Amino acid sequence: MATAISNAARGSFLDVVKLDHFAFKLEIYKAFIGMKQPEPDGISDHHNCRLGKWFYEGRGAQECIDSNVFRQLENPHQTVHQKGREAMQALVDGDMNLARQALDAMEEASLRVNDLLAQLAAERCMKEYPHQKKPQ
């Protein structure tokens, strides 16, 4: 039972992370359609979003470090944030060609992040904590 709850919690957390990245991209697109002021410096880096904190400091770093899928997350996740910032800066600079290229790269990296998160949800990289030990 504890394992089932743990797996459900992990899946729910990874779903929240996916929604966070959708919201991150939505804020960028809002600037492109004039719903908000473009602020490249206001875009979080890949260390400071929920996924980044989990990856670098939280349970992900503690529990999944040996997972190949987990390790593959870093580069595309960083790219999502980097290209989002580049797109926003290109918008400020009026370079729509560069902005489009950055948005395309952001979306491609985002698809990879979502794919890896789905793979990670199916993996059993999360360690069980003492309160989750199976009854003997």
PDB file of C-alpha atoms in Angstrom:
ATOM      1  CA  MET A   1       0.000   0.000   0.000  1.00  0.00           C
ATOM      2  CA  ALA A   2       2.765   2.431   0.934  1.00  0.00           C
ATOM      3  CA  THR A   3       4.515   1.726  -2.361  1.00  0.00           C
ATOM      4  CA  ALA A   4       1.322   2.433  -4.290  1.00  0.00           C
ATOM      5  CA  ILE A   5       0.874   5.719  -2.436  1.00  0.00           C
ATOM      6  CA  SER A   6       4.515   6.634  -3.023  1.00  0.00           C
ATOM      7  CA  ASN A   7       4.208   5.883  -6.741  1.00  0.00           C
ATOM      8  CA  ALA A   8       1.005   7.930  -6.973  1.00  0.00           C
ATOM      9  CA  ALA A   9       2.664  10.838  -5.154  1.00  0.00           C
ATOM     10  CA  ARG A  10       5.642  10.723  -7.507  1.00  0.00           C
ATOM     11  CA  GLY A  11       3.342  10.650 -10.528  1.00  0.00           C
ATOM     12  CA  SER A  12       1.345  13.576  -9.167  1.00  0.00           C
ATOM     13  CA  PHE A  13       4.494  15.576  -8.491  1.00  0.00           C
ATOM     14  CA  LEU A  14       5.771  14.971 -12.018  1.00  0.00           C
ATOM     15  CA  ASP A  15       2.369  16.043 -13.392  1.00  0.00           C
ATOM     16  CA  VAL A  16       2.651  19.293 -11.404  1.00  0.00           C
ATOM     17  CA  VAL A  17       6.132  19.828 -12.855  1.00  0.00           C
ATOM     18  CA  LYS A  18       4.707  19.415 -16.371  1.00  0.00           C
ATOM     19  CA  LEU A  19       2.032  22.000 -15.580  1.00  0.00           C
ATOM     20  CA  ASP A  20       4.687  24.363 -14.216  1.00  0.00           C
ATOM     21  CA  HIS A  21       6.581  24.190 -17.482  1.00  0.00           C
ATOM     22  CA  PHE A  22       3.390  24.790 -19.429  1.00  0.00           C
ATOM     23  CA  ALA A  23       2.754  27.871 -17.258  1.00  0.00           C
ATOM     24  CA  PHE A  24       6.370  28.994 -17.791  1.00  0.00           C
ATOM     25  CA  LYS A  25       5.895  28.866 -21.564  1.00  0.00           C
ATOM     26  CA  LEU A  26       2.467  30.509 -21.321  1.00  0.00           C
ATOM     27  CA  GLU A  27       4.007  33.561 -19.652  1.00  0.00           C
ATOM     28  CA  ILE A  28       6.457  33.872 -22.537  1.00  0.00           C
ATOM     29  CA  TYR A  29       3.708  33.565 -25.133  1.00  0.00           C
ATOM     30  CA  LYS A  30       1.627  36.178 -23.274  1.00  0.00           C
ATOM     31  CA  ALA A  31       4.415  38.677 -23.933  1.00  0.00           C
ATOM     32  CA  PHE A  32       4.389  37.771 -27.622  1.00  0.00           C
ATOM     33  CA  ILE A  33       0.671  38.455 -27.953  1.00  0.00           C
ATOM     34  CA  GLY A  34       0.793  41.661 -25.928  1.00  0.00           C
ATOM     35  CA  MET A  35      -0.875  40.421 -22.752  1.00  0.00           C
ATOM     36  CA  LYS A  36       2.131  41.364 -20.615  1.00  0.00           C
ATOM     37  CA  GLN A  37       5.337  43.341 -20.817  1.00  0.00           C
ATOM     38  CA  PRO A  38       8.301  41.298 -22.027  1.00  0.00           C
ATOM     39  CA  GLU A  39      10.800  40.990 -19.189  1.00  0.00           C
ATOM     40  CA  PRO A  40      13.715  38.699 -20.104  1.00  0.00           C
ATOM     41  CA  ASP A  41      15.341  39.194 -16.699  1.00  0.00           C
ATOM     42  CA  GLY A  42      12.157  38.023 -15.004  1.00  0.00           C
ATOM     43  CA  ILE A  43      12.441  34.534 -16.476  1.00  0.00           C
ATOM     44  CA  SER A  44      13.612  31.975 -13.954  1.00  0.00           C
ATOM     45  CA  ASP A  45      16.641  29.855 -14.691  1.00  0.00           C
ATOM     46  CA  HIS A  46      16.566  26.073 -14.649  1.00  0.00           C
ATOM     47  CA  HIS A  47      17.803  25.920 -11.046  1.00  0.00           C
ATOM     48  CA  ASN A  48      14.959  27.966  -9.561  1.00  0.00           C
ATOM     49  CA  CYS A  49      11.783  26.388 -10.899  1.00  0.00           C
ATOM     50  CA  ARG A  50      10.092  23.469  -9.130  1.00  0.00           C
ATOM     51  CA  LEU A  51      11.755  20.895 -11.413  1.00  0.00           C
ATOM     52  CA  GLY A  52      15.157  22.527 -10.970  1.00  0.00           C
ATOM     53  CA  LYS A  53      14.899  22.558  -7.200  1.00  0.00           C
ATOM     54  CA  TRP A  54      13.811  18.909  -7.189  1.00  0.00           C
ATOM     55  CA  PHE A  55      16.569  18.012  -9.648  1.00  0.00           C
ATOM     56  CA  TYR A  56      19.455  19.845  -7.961  1.00  0.00           C
ATOM     57  CA  GLU A  57      18.507  20.036  -4.274  1.00  0.00           C
ATOM     58  CA  GLY A  58      15.484  17.909  -3.536  1.00  0.00           C
ATOM     59  CA  ARG A  59      14.393  14.326  -3.592  1.00  0.00           C
ATOM     60  CA  GLY A  60      15.238  13.946  -7.263  1.00  0.00           C
ATOM     61  CA  ALA A  61      18.899  14.645  -6.548  1.00  0.00           C
ATOM     62  CA  GLN A  62      18.802  12.245  -3.612  1.00  0.00           C
ATOM     63  CA  GLU A  63      16.736   9.441  -5.062  1.00  0.00           C
ATOM     64  CA  CYS A  64      17.150   9.394  -8.823  1.00  0.00           C
ATOM     65  CA  ILE A  65      20.790  10.321  -9.334  1.00  0.00           C
ATOM     66  CA  ASP A  66      21.576   6.814 -10.624  1.00  0.00           C
ATOM     67  CA  SER A  67      18.795   6.912 -13.212  1.00  0.00           C
ATOM     68  CA  ASN A  68      19.907   7.452 -16.806  1.00  0.00           C
ATOM     69  CA  VAL A  69      16.546   9.061 -17.591  1.00  0.00           C
ATOM     70  CA  PHE A  70      16.955  11.456 -14.658  1.00  0.00           C
ATOM     71  CA  ARG A  71      20.422  12.511 -15.825  1.00  0.00           C
ATOM     72  CA  GLN A  72      19.102  13.161 -19.342  1.00  0.00           C
ATOM     73  CA  LEU A  73      16.674  15.784 -17.993  1.00  0.00           C
ATOM     74  CA  GLU A  74      19.285  18.422 -17.246  1.00  0.00           C
ATOM     75  CA  ASN A  75      20.181  19.595 -20.761  1.00  0.00           C
ATOM     76  CA  PRO A  76      16.700  19.906 -22.287  1.00  0.00           C
ATOM     77  CA  HIS A  77      15.385  21.458 -19.073  1.00  0.00           C
ATOM     78  CA  GLN A  78      18.149  24.058 -19.165  1.00  0.00           C
ATOM     79  CA  THR A  79      17.404  24.663 -22.848  1.00  0.00           C
ATOM     80  CA  VAL A  80      13.706  25.352 -22.154  1.00  0.00           C
ATOM     81  CA  HIS A  81      14.649  28.158 -19.777  1.00  0.00           C
ATOM     82  CA  GLN A  82      17.551  29.481 -21.854  1.00  0.00           C
ATOM     83  CA  LYS A  83      15.583  29.599 -25.108  1.00  0.00           C
ATOM     84  CA  GLY A  84      12.573  31.109 -23.353  1.00  0.00           C
ATOM     85  CA  ARG A  85      14.784  33.920 -22.116  1.00  0.00           C
ATOM     86  CA  GLU A  86      16.394  34.310 -25.565  1.00  0.00           C
ATOM     87  CA  ALA A  87      12.966  34.494 -27.204  1.00  0.00           C
ATOM     88  CA  MET A  88      11.857  37.174 -24.754  1.00  0.00           C
ATOM     89  CA  GLN A  89      15.048  39.174 -25.314  1.00  0.00           C
ATOM     90  CA  ALA A  90      14.642  38.879 -29.083  1.00  0.00           C
ATOM     91  CA  LEU A  91      11.089  40.204 -28.704  1.00  0.00           C
ATOM     92  CA  VAL A  92      12.394  43.195 -26.747  1.00  0.00           C
ATOM     93  CA  ASP A  93      15.049  43.740 -29.425  1.00  0.00           C
ATOM     94  CA  GLY A  94      12.484  43.456 -32.224  1.00  0.00           C
ATOM     95  CA  ASP A  95      14.219  40.472 -33.839  1.00  0.00           C
ATOM     96  CA  MET A  96      11.226  38.284 -34.637  1.00  0.00           C
ATOM     97  CA  ASN A  97      13.264  35.824 -36.701  1.00  0.00           C
ATOM     98  CA  LEU A  98      15.532  35.084 -33.736  1.00  0.00           C
ATOM     99  CA  ALA A  99      12.500  35.027 -31.433  1.00  0.00           C
ATOM    100  CA  ARG A 100      10.794  32.399 -33.597  1.00  0.00           C
ATOM    101  CA  GLN A 101      13.953  30.278 -33.671  1.00  0.00           C
ATOM    102  CA  ALA A 102      14.268  30.484 -29.893  1.00  0.00           C
ATOM    103  CA  LEU A 103      10.599  29.596 -29.393  1.00  0.00           C
ATOM    104  CA  ASP A 104      10.963  26.597 -31.710  1.00  0.00           C
ATOM    105  CA  ALA A 105      14.029  25.408 -29.776  1.00  0.00           C
ATOM    106  CA  MET A 106      12.195  25.973 -26.481  1.00  0.00           C
ATOM    107  CA  GLU A 107       9.251  23.877 -27.668  1.00  0.00           C
ATOM    108  CA  GLU A 108      11.503  21.091 -28.945  1.00  0.00           C
ATOM    109  CA  ALA A 109      13.340  20.951 -25.614  1.00  0.00           C
ATOM    110  CA  SER A 110      10.020  21.086 -23.753  1.00  0.00           C
ATOM    111  CA  LEU A 111       8.770  18.033 -25.643  1.00  0.00           C
ATOM    112  CA  ARG A 112      11.940  16.208 -24.641  1.00  0.00           C
ATOM    113  CA  VAL A 113      11.492  17.214 -20.992  1.00  0.00           C
ATOM    114  CA  ASN A 114       7.897  15.953 -21.019  1.00  0.00           C
ATOM    115  CA  ASP A 115       8.967  12.691 -22.645  1.00  0.00           C
ATOM    116  CA  LEU A 116      11.686  12.169 -20.046  1.00  0.00           C
ATOM    117  CA  LEU A 117       9.303  13.008 -17.200  1.00  0.00           C
ATOM    118  CA  ALA A 118       6.874  10.398 -18.517  1.00  0.00           C
ATOM    119  CA  GLN A 119       9.696   7.849 -18.632  1.00  0.00           C
ATOM    120  CA  LEU A 120      10.778   8.826 -15.139  1.00  0.00           C
ATOM    121  CA  ALA A 121       7.226   8.395 -13.837  1.00  0.00           C
ATOM    122  CA  ALA A 122       7.326   4.802 -15.095  1.00  0.00           C
ATOM    123  CA  GLU A 123      10.709   4.178 -13.481  1.00  0.00           C
ATOM    124  CA  ARG A 124      11.188   3.125  -9.907  1.00  0.00           C
ATOM    125  CA  CYS A 125      14.080   5.436  -9.081  1.00  0.00           C
ATOM    126  CA  MET A 126      12.472   6.840  -5.957  1.00  0.00           C
ATOM    127  CA  LYS A 127      13.818   5.278  -2.779  1.00  0.00           C
ATOM    128  CA  GLU A 128      11.449   4.261  -0.069  1.00  0.00           C
ATOM    129  CA  TYR A 129      11.712   6.188   3.170  1.00  0.00           C
ATOM    130  CA  PRO A 130      11.621   4.388   6.528  1.00  0.00           C
ATOM    131  CA  HIS A 131       7.934   5.201   7.048  1.00  0.00           C
ATOM    132  CA  GLN A 132       7.240   3.525   3.702  1.00  0.00           C
ATOM    133  CA  LYS A 133       8.842   0.180   4.509  1.00  0.00           C
ATOM    134  CA  LYS A 134       6.840  -2.824   3.498  1.00  0.00           C
ATOM    135  CA  PRO A 135       5.383  -4.860   6.348  1.00  0.00           C
ATOM    136  CA  GLN A 136       7.218  -8.090   7.071  1.00  0.00           C
TER     137      GLN A 136
END
